[in-house]
């Protein structure tokens, strides 16, 4: 059985349905969903990790970096479409109090200000929980900003649809399981890791970034996160193009291991968008192998 950051009716639940139609278990928080994997309650769990508008999901980044090691198996990309859902019989002009999740509020703030300027927006819980609360006939809230799946689940109707300020907004989810051998390379892969500096000093981040750039590895995402040990102490959560079995990625990881206090490998897996990595001149597997053979011959015979 799989788990997911719930409750039912959230975007995570909707994303999970693209992975499996089997019954899955919801968890109230991202750490709870990942801990369920660690304890064996579920085989794997789907959690949000990044949004094109709000950036990284800190709860996921931190829960992956801490505790027993887990591994990302695959990723899912889901376009984020919000609606303003109300009880039947409620008009847009009647909306005075709106309930939603903080990320949903941030992504619809402009539309709400322009179309329901009289409404007060309260942030908390999930979008699905907001829909459930609004569905209560005695609720103090008039409307919920949520996904269509949540509105329909709780018998609400749309006072307005497509209310996101950025119509191209996408949320990225990752399916996380136990550590194991990475999946086979596809040529369109991504590797996720967390790099911990030895100490905060001038050039420390540059030293980490050079391990990738010198080997022709492009980064898809890099974010600093506090290590929670002392003020000013940070680690770096990184997504890089390529697979751990790629020669250039292997060399980059070896370089990181040399210059970092710790490197947490969180998996190599296929990209959901199936975009192949652009490998610069001198960074292909064949070119790395030729260079290795050349050096071996040089060391053994002194001849190039």
C-alpha positions as a Python dict, from the first residue, in 0.01 Angstrom:
ca = {
    (1, 'X'): (0, 0, 0),
    (2, 'X'): (109, 355, -74),
    (3, 'X'): (70, 659, 151),
    (4, 'X'): (35, 1027, 75),
    (5, 'X'): (14, 1369, 236),
    (6, 'X'): (-362, 1396, 282),
    (7, 'X'): (-643, 1428, 334),
    (8, 'X'): (-832, 1291, 35),
    (9, 'X'): (-923, 1560, -215),
    (10, 'X'): (-590, 1745, -205),
    (11, 'X'): (-362, 1801, -502),
    (12, 'X'): (-132, 1532, -360),
    (13, 'X'): (-423, 1288, -371),
    (14, 'X'): (-494, 1393, -728),
    (15, 'X'): (-128, 1343, -823),
    (16, 'X'): (-127, 1000, -658),
    (17, 'X'): (-411, 891, -884),
    (18, 'X'): (-173, 926, -1179),
    (19, 'X'): (54, 671, -1008),
    (20, 'X'): (-204, 418, -885),
    (21, 'X'): (-579, 370, -862),
    (22, 'X'): (-539, 134, -567),
    (23, 'X'): (-644, 233, -217),
    (24, 'X'): (-385, 451, -44),
    (25, 'X'): (-347, 579, 311),
    (26, 'X'): (-355, 956, 383),
    (27, 'X'): (-137, 1115, 652),
    (28, 'X'): (-192, 1456, 817),
    (29, 'X'): (162, 1587, 760),
    (30, 'X'): (454, 1528, 526),
    (31, 'X'): (680, 1401, 810),
    (32, 'X'): (407, 1156, 915),
    (33, 'X'): (380, 1022, 560),
    (34, 'X'): (757, 974, 532),
    (35, 'X'): (782, 820, 879),
    (36, 'X'): (517, 569, 772),
    (37, 'X'): (760, 456, 502),
    (38, 'X'): (1040, 429, 756),
    (39, 'X'): (831, 213, 991),
    (40, 'X'): (697, -7, 711),
    (41, 'X'): (332, 100, 740),
    (42, 'X'): (338, 178, 367),
    (43, 'X'): (568, 77, 85),
    (44, 'X'): (617, 434, -38),
    (45, 'X'): (457, 777, 5),
    (46, 'X'): (381, 1064, -232),
    (47, 'X'): (460, 1413, -102),
    (48, 'X'): (494, 1761, -260),
    (49, 'X'): (851, 1886, -295),
    (50, 'X'): (840, 2194, -519),
    (51, 'X'): (600, 2448, -664),
    (52, 'X'): (677, 2668, -963),
    (53, 'X'): (534, 2971, -779),
    (54, 'X'): (624, 2913, -414),
    (55, 'X'): (947, 2718, -458),
    (56, 'X'): (1056, 2423, -244),
    (57, 'X'): (829, 2267, 16),
    (58, 'X'): (1036, 2308, 333),
    (59, 'X'): (853, 2034, 528),
    (60, 'X'): (949, 1779, 262),
    (61, 'X'): (1306, 1899, 214),
    (62, 'X'): (1372, 1884, 589),
    (63, 'X'): (1197, 1550, 646),
    (64, 'X'): (1400, 1390, 366),
    (65, 'X'): (1730, 1528, 496),
    (66, 'X'): (1673, 1415, 856),
    (67, 'X'): (1617, 1072, 1006),
    (68, 'X'): (1656, 728, 849),
    (69, 'X'): (1755, 761, 485),
    (70, 'X'): (1488, 726, 219),
    (71, 'X'): (1503, 732, -160),
    (72, 'X'): (1302, 913, -426),
    (73, 'X'): (1165, 659, -674),
    (74, 'X'): (985, 883, -922),
    (75, 'X'): (837, 1228, -964),
    (76, 'X'): (497, 1356, -1076),
    (77, 'X'): (419, 1699, -1223),
    (78, 'X'): (66, 1833, -1175),
    (79, 'X'): (-74, 2160, -1314),
    (80, 'X'): (-232, 2348, -1024),
    (81, 'X'): (-585, 2471, -1097),
    (82, 'X'): (-787, 2637, -819),
    (83, 'X'): (-1153, 2725, -794),
    (84, 'X'): (-1359, 2921, -541),
    (85, 'X'): (-1610, 2667, -409),
    (86, 'X'): (-1924, 2754, -214),
    (87, 'X'): (-2238, 2586, -78),
    (88, 'X'): (-2519, 2566, -336),
    (89, 'X'): (-2716, 2890, -337),
    (90, 'X'): (-2420, 3113, -243),
    (91, 'X'): (-2334, 3382, -498),
    (92, 'X'): (-1992, 3537, -552),
    (93, 'X'): (-2120, 3867, -408),
    (94, 'X'): (-2217, 3686, -86),
    (95, 'X'): (-1864, 3565, -12),
    (96, 'X'): (-1726, 3738, 297),
    (97, 'X'): (-1496, 3475, 451),
    (98, 'X'): (-1267, 3243, 256),
    (99, 'X'): (-1070, 2947, 394),
    (100, 'X'): (-774, 2776, 223),
    (101, 'X'): (-418, 2646, 253),
    (102, 'X'): (-137, 2910, 268),
    (103, 'X'): (11, 2803, -69),
    (104, 'X'): (-331, 2825, -233),
    (105, 'X'): (-386, 3170, -80),
    (106, 'X'): (-51, 3288, -217),
    (107, 'X'): (-129, 3160, -565),
    (108, 'X'): (-477, 3322, -583),
    (109, 'X'): (-417, 3643, -387),
    (110, 'X'): (-443, 3872, -689),
    (111, 'X'): (-766, 3717, -819),
    (112, 'X'): (-929, 3724, -475),
    (113, 'X'): (-837, 4090, -421),
    (114, 'X'): (-980, 4185, -759),
    (115, 'X'): (-1297, 3975, -755),
    (116, 'X'): (-1397, 3941, -388),
    (117, 'X'): (-1235, 4248, -228),
    (118, 'X'): (-1491, 4233, 52),
    (119, 'X'): (-1370, 3887, 164),
    (120, 'X'): (-1128, 3802, 444),
    (121, 'X'): (-899, 3510, 363),
    (122, 'X'): (-798, 3270, 643),
    (123, 'X'): (-503, 3036, 589),
    (124, 'X'): (-470, 2696, 755),
    (125, 'X'): (-492, 2321, 708),
    (126, 'X'): (-530, 2181, 358),
    (127, 'X'): (-745, 2284, 63),
    (128, 'X'): (-950, 1966, 108),
    (129, 'X'): (-1004, 2040, 479),
    (130, 'X'): (-1117, 2389, 379),
    (131, 'X'): (-1374, 2239, 142),
    (132, 'X'): (-1497, 2005, 414),
    (133, 'X'): (-1539, 2295, 655),
    (134, 'X'): (-1726, 2513, 406),
    (135, 'X'): (-1958, 2221, 326),
    (136, 'X'): (-2081, 2229, 687),
    (137, 'X'): (-2416, 2417, 680),
    (138, 'X'): (-2325, 2600, 1000),
    (139, 'X'): (-1974, 2697, 886),
    (140, 'X'): (-1850, 3049, 953),
    (141, 'X'): (-1674, 3043, 613),
    (142, 'X'): (-1854, 3112, 287),
    (143, 'X'): (-1607, 2971, 38),
    (144, 'X'): (-1297, 2752, 0),
    (145, 'X'): (-1014, 2789, -248),
    (146, 'X'): (-947, 2431, -350),
    (147, 'X'): (-915, 2183, -633),
    (148, 'X'): (-1222, 2067, -823),
    (149, 'X'): (-1181, 1715, -680),
    (150, 'X'): (-1221, 1850, -325),
    (151, 'X'): (-1515, 2076, -409),
    (152, 'X'): (-1703, 1794, -577),
    (153, 'X'): (-1617, 1549, -297),
    (154, 'X'): (-1789, 1770, -40),
    (155, 'X'): (-2089, 1873, -250),
    (156, 'X'): (-1977, 2231, -318),
    (157, 'X'): (-2025, 2422, -641),
    (158, 'X'): (-1781, 2660, -813),
    (159, 'X'): (-1853, 3029, -772),
    (160, 'X'): (-1553, 3075, -1000),
    (161, 'X'): (-1304, 2843, -1170),
    (162, 'X'): (-947, 2892, -1290),
    (163, 'X'): (-866, 3157, -1031),
    (164, 'X'): (-491, 3103, -1002),
    (165, 'X'): (-287, 3419, -1064),
    (166, 'X'): (-39, 3211, -1266),
    (167, 'X'): (-218, 2979, -1506),
    (168, 'X'): (106, 2790, -1573),
    (169, 'X'): (165, 2697, -1207),
    (170, 'X'): (285, 2340, -1157),
    (171, 'X'): (352, 2141, -840),
    (172, 'X'): (612, 1867, -836),
    (173, 'X'): (557, 1559, -620),
    (174, 'X'): (797, 1276, -537),
    (175, 'X'): (724, 913, -455),
    (176, 'X'): (957, 818, -170),
    (177, 'X'): (1047, 464, -65),
    (178, 'X'): (1324, 275, 114),
    (179, 'X'): (1687, 294, 9),
    (180, 'X'): (1787, 52, -262),
    (181, 'X'): (1961, 26, -596),
    (182, 'X'): (1866, 319, -824),
    (183, 'X'): (1645, 255, -1125),
    (184, 'X'): (1802, 208, -1466),
    (185, 'X'): (1911, 516, -1659),
    (186, 'X'): (1670, 658, -1914),
    (187, 'X'): (1880, 947, -2048),
    (188, 'X'): (1626, 1188, -1898),
    (189, 'X'): (1700, 1154, -1528),
    (190, 'X'): (1735, 1363, -1217),
    (191, 'X'): (1944, 1314, -902),
    (192, 'X'): (1849, 1464, -565),
    (193, 'X'): (2092, 1510, -276),
    (194, 'X'): (2170, 1723, 29),
    (195, 'X'): (2522, 1865, 73),
    (196, 'X'): (2653, 1973, 413),
    (197, 'X'): (2947, 2215, 428),
    (198, 'X'): (3236, 2150, 665),
    (199, 'X'): (3206, 2510, 781),
    (200, 'X'): (3061, 2840, 666),
    (201, 'X'): (3353, 3020, 503),
    (202, 'X'): (3414, 3229, 191),
    (203, 'X'): (3396, 3008, -116),
    (204, 'X'): (3234, 2707, 54),
    (205, 'X'): (2921, 2716, -165),
    (206, 'X'): (3129, 2785, -476),
    (207, 'X'): (3335, 2476, -396),
    (208, 'X'): (3016, 2267, -394),
    (209, 'X'): (2887, 2418, -717),
    (210, 'X'): (3220, 2362, -893),
    (211, 'X'): (3190, 1986, -840),
    (212, 'X'): (2896, 1996, -1081),
    (213, 'X'): (3002, 2269, -1324),
    (214, 'X'): (3350, 2123, -1386),
    (215, 'X'): (3189, 1790, -1483),
    (216, 'X'): (2920, 1936, -1709),
    (217, 'X'): (2630, 1864, -1472),
    (218, 'X'): (2347, 2119, -1477),
    (219, 'X'): (2141, 2194, -1165),
    (220, 'X'): (1759, 2200, -1175),
    (221, 'X'): (1718, 2334, -819),
    (222, 'X'): (1933, 2441, -525),
    (223, 'X'): (1799, 2568, -194),
    (224, 'X'): (1961, 2641, 140),
    (225, 'X'): (1803, 2487, 448),
    (226, 'X'): (1903, 2539, 813),
    (227, 'X'): (2078, 2241, 971),
    (228, 'X'): (1898, 2321, 1299),
    (229, 'X'): (2226, 2292, 1490),
    (230, 'X'): (2312, 2661, 1528),
    (231, 'X'): (2219, 2998, 1384),
    (232, 'X'): (2376, 3053, 1043),
    (233, 'X'): (2445, 2683, 977),
    (234, 'X'): (2296, 2570, 643),
    (235, 'X'): (2295, 2272, 410),
    (236, 'X'): (2199, 2269, 41),
    (237, 'X'): (1919, 2066, -113),
    (238, 'X'): (2003, 2001, -478),
    (239, 'X'): (1840, 1853, -789),
    (240, 'X'): (2086, 1786, -1071),
    (241, 'X'): (2038, 1667, -1427),
    (242, 'X'): (2161, 1313, -1477),
    (243, 'X'): (2185, 974, -1307),
    (244, 'X'): (2425, 838, -1047),
    (245, 'X'): (2533, 580, -1308),
    (246, 'X'): (2641, 858, -1547),
    (247, 'X'): (3018, 902, -1539),
    (248, 'X'): (2993, 1281, -1500),
    (249, 'X'): (2744, 1251, -1211),
    (250, 'X'): (2956, 986, -1040),
    (251, 'X'): (3260, 1213, -1061),
    (252, 'X'): (3059, 1506, -924),
    (253, 'X'): (2941, 1297, -628),
    (254, 'X'): (3296, 1183, -560),
    (255, 'X'): (3405, 1545, -561),
    (256, 'X'): (3127, 1640, -319),
    (257, 'X'): (3225, 1357, -87),
    (258, 'X'): (3578, 1498, -74),
    (259, 'X'): (3484, 1859, 3),
    (260, 'X'): (3165, 1822, 210),
    (261, 'X'): (3110, 1719, 569),
    (262, 'X'): (2829, 1491, 454),
    (263, 'X'): (2639, 1413, 133),
    (264, 'X'): (2290, 1262, 160),
    (265, 'X'): (2200, 1081, -163),
    (266, 'X'): (1821, 1081, -210),
    (267, 'X'): (1796, 901, -540),
    (268, 'X'): (1830, 905, -917),
    (269, 'X'): (1502, 867, -1103),
    (270, 'X'): (1333, 945, -1438),
    (271, 'X'): (1226, 1303, -1502),
    (272, 'X'): (849, 1338, -1528),
    (273, 'X'): (880, 1572, -1827),
    (274, 'X'): (1112, 1323, -2004),
    (275, 'X'): (1347, 1604, -2110),
    (276, 'X'): (1690, 1450, -2182),
    (277, 'X'): (1997, 1608, -2028),
    (278, 'X'): (2216, 1821, -2252),
    (279, 'X'): (2564, 1673, -2216),
    (280, 'X'): (2838, 1925, -2302),
    (281, 'X'): (3148, 1840, -2500),
    (282, 'X'): (3390, 1633, -2292),
    (283, 'X'): (3130, 1514, -2039),
    (284, 'X'): (2982, 1203, -2204),
    (285, 'X'): (3039, 855, -2063),
    (286, 'X'): (3254, 764, -2362),
    (287, 'X'): (3479, 1065, -2318),
    (288, 'X'): (3521, 992, -1948),
    (289, 'X'): (3615, 631, -2024),
    (290, 'X'): (3869, 738, -2287),
    (291, 'X'): (4026, 977, -2038),
    (292, 'X'): (4041, 702, -1773),
    (293, 'X'): (4205, 461, -2019),
    (294, 'X'): (4455, 727, -2127),
    (295, 'X'): (4555, 798, -1768),
    (296, 'X'): (4589, 426, -1693),
    (297, 'X'): (4820, 382, -1989),
    (298, 'X'): (5019, 689, -1888),
    (299, 'X'): (5066, 562, -1534),
    (300, 'X'): (5160, 214, -1649),
    (301, 'X'): (5393, 296, -1939),
    (302, 'X'): (5464, 667, -1931),
    (303, 'X'): (5335, 687, -2287),
    (304, 'X'): (5025, 869, -2404),
}
